[in-house]
mmCIF file of C-alpha atoms in Angstrom:
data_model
loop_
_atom_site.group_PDB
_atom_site.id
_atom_site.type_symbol
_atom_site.label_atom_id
_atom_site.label_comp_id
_atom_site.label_asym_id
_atom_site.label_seq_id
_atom_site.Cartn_x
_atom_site.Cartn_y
_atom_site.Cartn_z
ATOM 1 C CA UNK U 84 206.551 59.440 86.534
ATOM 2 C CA UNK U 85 207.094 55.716 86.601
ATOM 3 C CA UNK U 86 209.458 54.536 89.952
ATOM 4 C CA UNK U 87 210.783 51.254 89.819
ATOM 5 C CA UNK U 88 212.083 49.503 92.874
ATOM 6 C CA UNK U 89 213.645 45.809 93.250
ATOM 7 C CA UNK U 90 214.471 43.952 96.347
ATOM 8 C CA UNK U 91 214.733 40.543 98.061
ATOM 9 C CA UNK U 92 218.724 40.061 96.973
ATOM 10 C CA UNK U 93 221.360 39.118 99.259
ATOM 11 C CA UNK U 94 224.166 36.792 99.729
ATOM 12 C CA UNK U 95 223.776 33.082 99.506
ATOM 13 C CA UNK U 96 225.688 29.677 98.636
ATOM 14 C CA UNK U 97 225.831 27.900 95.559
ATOM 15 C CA UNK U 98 222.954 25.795 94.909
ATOM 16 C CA UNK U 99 220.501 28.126 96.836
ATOM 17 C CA UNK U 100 217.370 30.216 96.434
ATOM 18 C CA UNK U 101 216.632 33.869 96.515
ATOM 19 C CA UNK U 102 213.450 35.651 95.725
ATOM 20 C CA UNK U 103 213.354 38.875 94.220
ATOM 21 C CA UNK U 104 210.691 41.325 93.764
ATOM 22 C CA UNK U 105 209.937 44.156 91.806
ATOM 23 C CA UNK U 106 207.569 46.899 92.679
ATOM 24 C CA UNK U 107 206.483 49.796 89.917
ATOM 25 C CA UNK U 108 204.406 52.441 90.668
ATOM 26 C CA UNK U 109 203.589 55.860 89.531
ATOM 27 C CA UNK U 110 202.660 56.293 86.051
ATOM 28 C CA UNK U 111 202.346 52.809 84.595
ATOM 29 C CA UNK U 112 203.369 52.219 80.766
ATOM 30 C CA UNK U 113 200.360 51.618 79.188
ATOM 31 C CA UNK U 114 201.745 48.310 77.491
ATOM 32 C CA UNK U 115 202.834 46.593 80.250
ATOM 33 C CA UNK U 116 205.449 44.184 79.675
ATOM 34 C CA UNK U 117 208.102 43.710 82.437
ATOM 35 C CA UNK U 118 211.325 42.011 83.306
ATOM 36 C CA UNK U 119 214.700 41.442 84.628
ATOM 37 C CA UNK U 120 218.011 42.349 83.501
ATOM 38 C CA UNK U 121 221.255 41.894 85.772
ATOM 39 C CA UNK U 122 224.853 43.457 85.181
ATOM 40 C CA UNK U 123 227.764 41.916 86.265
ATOM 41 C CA UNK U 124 231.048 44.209 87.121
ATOM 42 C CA UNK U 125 232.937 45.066 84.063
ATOM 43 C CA UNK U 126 230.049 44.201 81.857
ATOM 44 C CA UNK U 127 226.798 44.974 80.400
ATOM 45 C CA UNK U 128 223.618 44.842 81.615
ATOM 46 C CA UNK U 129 221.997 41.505 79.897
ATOM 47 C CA UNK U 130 218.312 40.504 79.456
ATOM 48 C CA UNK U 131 217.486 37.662 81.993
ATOM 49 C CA UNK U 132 213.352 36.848 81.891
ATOM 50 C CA UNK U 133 210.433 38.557 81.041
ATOM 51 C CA UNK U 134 206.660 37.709 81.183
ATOM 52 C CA UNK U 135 204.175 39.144 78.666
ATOM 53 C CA UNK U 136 201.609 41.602 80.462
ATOM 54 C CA UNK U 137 198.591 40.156 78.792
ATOM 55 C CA UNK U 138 199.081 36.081 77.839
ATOM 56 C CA UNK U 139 201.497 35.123 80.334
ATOM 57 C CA UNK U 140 204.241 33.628 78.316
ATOM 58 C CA UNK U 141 207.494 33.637 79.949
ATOM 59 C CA UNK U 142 210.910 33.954 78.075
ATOM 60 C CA UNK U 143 214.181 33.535 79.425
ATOM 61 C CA UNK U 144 217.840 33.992 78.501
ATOM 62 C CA UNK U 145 219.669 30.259 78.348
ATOM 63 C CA UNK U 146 221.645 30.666 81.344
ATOM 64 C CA UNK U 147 218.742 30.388 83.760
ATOM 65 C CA UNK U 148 216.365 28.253 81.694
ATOM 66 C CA UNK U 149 215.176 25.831 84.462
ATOM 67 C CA UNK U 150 216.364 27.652 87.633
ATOM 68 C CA UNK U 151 214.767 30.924 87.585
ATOM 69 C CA UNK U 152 210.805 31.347 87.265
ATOM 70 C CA UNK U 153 209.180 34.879 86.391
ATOM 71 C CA UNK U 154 205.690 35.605 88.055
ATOM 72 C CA UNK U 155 203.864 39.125 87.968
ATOM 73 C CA UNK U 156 201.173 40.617 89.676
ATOM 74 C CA UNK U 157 199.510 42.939 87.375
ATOM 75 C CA UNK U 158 196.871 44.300 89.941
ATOM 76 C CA UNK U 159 199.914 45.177 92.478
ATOM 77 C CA UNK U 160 201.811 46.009 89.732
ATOM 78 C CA UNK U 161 204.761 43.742 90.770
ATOM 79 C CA UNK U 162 206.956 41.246 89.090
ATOM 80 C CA UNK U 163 208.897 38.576 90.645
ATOM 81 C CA UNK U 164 211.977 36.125 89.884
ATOM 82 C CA UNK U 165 212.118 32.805 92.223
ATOM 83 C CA UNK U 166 215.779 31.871 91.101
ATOM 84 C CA UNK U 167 217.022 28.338 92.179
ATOM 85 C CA UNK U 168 220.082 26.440 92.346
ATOM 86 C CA UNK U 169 222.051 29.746 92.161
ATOM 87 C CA UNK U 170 225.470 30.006 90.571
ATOM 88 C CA UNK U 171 228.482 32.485 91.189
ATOM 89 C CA UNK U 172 227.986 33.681 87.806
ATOM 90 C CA UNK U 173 224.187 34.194 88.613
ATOM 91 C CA UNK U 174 226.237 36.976 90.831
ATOM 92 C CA UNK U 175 224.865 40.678 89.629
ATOM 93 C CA UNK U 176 222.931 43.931 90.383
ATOM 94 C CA UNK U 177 219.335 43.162 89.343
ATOM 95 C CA UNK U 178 216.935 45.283 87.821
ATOM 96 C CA UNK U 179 213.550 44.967 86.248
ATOM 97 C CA UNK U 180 212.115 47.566 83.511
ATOM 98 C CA UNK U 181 209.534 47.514 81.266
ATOM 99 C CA UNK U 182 210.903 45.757 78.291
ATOM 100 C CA UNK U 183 209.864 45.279 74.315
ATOM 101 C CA UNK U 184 210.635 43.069 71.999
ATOM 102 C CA UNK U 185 212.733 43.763 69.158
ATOM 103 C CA UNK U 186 212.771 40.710 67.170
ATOM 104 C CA UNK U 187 214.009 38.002 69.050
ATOM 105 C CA UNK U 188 215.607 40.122 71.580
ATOM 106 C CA UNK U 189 213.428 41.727 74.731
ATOM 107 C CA UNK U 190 214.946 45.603 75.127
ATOM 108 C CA UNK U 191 214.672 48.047 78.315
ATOM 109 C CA UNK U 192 211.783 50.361 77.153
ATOM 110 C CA UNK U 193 212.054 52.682 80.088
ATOM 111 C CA UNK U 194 215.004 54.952 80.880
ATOM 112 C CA UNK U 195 214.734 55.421 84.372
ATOM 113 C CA UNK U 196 216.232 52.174 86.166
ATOM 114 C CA UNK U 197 216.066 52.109 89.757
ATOM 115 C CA UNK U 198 218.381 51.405 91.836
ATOM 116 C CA UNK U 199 218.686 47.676 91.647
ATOM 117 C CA UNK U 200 219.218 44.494 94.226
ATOM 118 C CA UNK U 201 222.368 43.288 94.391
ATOM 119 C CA UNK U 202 222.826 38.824 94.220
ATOM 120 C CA UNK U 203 225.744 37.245 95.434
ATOM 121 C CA UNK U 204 226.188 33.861 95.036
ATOM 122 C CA UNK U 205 229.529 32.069 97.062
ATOM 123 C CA UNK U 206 230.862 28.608 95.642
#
């Protein structure tokens, strides 16, 4: 049993900072890949960053490239997302999974999503 838990959201302004933070524990995939995702009312839940478990490399989707900055932890088995100069469309529940990559695209590999941290941003 894998449980994931994410925190560190709130509200904030435009232009600010939050810092969220992902904790997994339990039974840990044994290819360890993990990232964010955030879903929006009304629509799906999208693929926002991701950092590889073993070289590091970061990918991001376009609408945060340059504001928000993945970092893990693999010894605490945490991942993090600094996000800076927040939008109102950066507003969402935020959740991180274990993810692989099909293709181009990075996918939710694990079925149980916690219960996610919730980002308001105010113009």
């Amino acid at each position: 049993q894998v449980q994931l838990v994410e925190s560190g959201g709130g509200l904030v302004q435009a232009g600010g900072s939050l810092r969220l933070s992902c904790a997994a524990s339990g039974r840990i995939i044994r290819s360890y890949t993990m990232g964010w995702f955030r879903q929006a009312p009304g629509e799906e839940r999208e693929f926002v960053a991701t950092i590889t478990w073993n070289t590091g490399l970061t990918y991001y989707t376009d609408s945060v490239k340059g504001r928000f900055t993945i970092s893990r932890d693999n010894a605490k088995n945490t991942v993090d997302l600094q996000m800076n100069d927040l939008k109102p469309e950066d507003t969402a529940v935020y959740y991180c999974n274990f993810v692989a990559r099909l293709g181009s695209e990075w996918t939710s590999l694990y079925n149980y999503w916690g219960q996610g941290t919730q980002v308001t941003v105010s113009s």
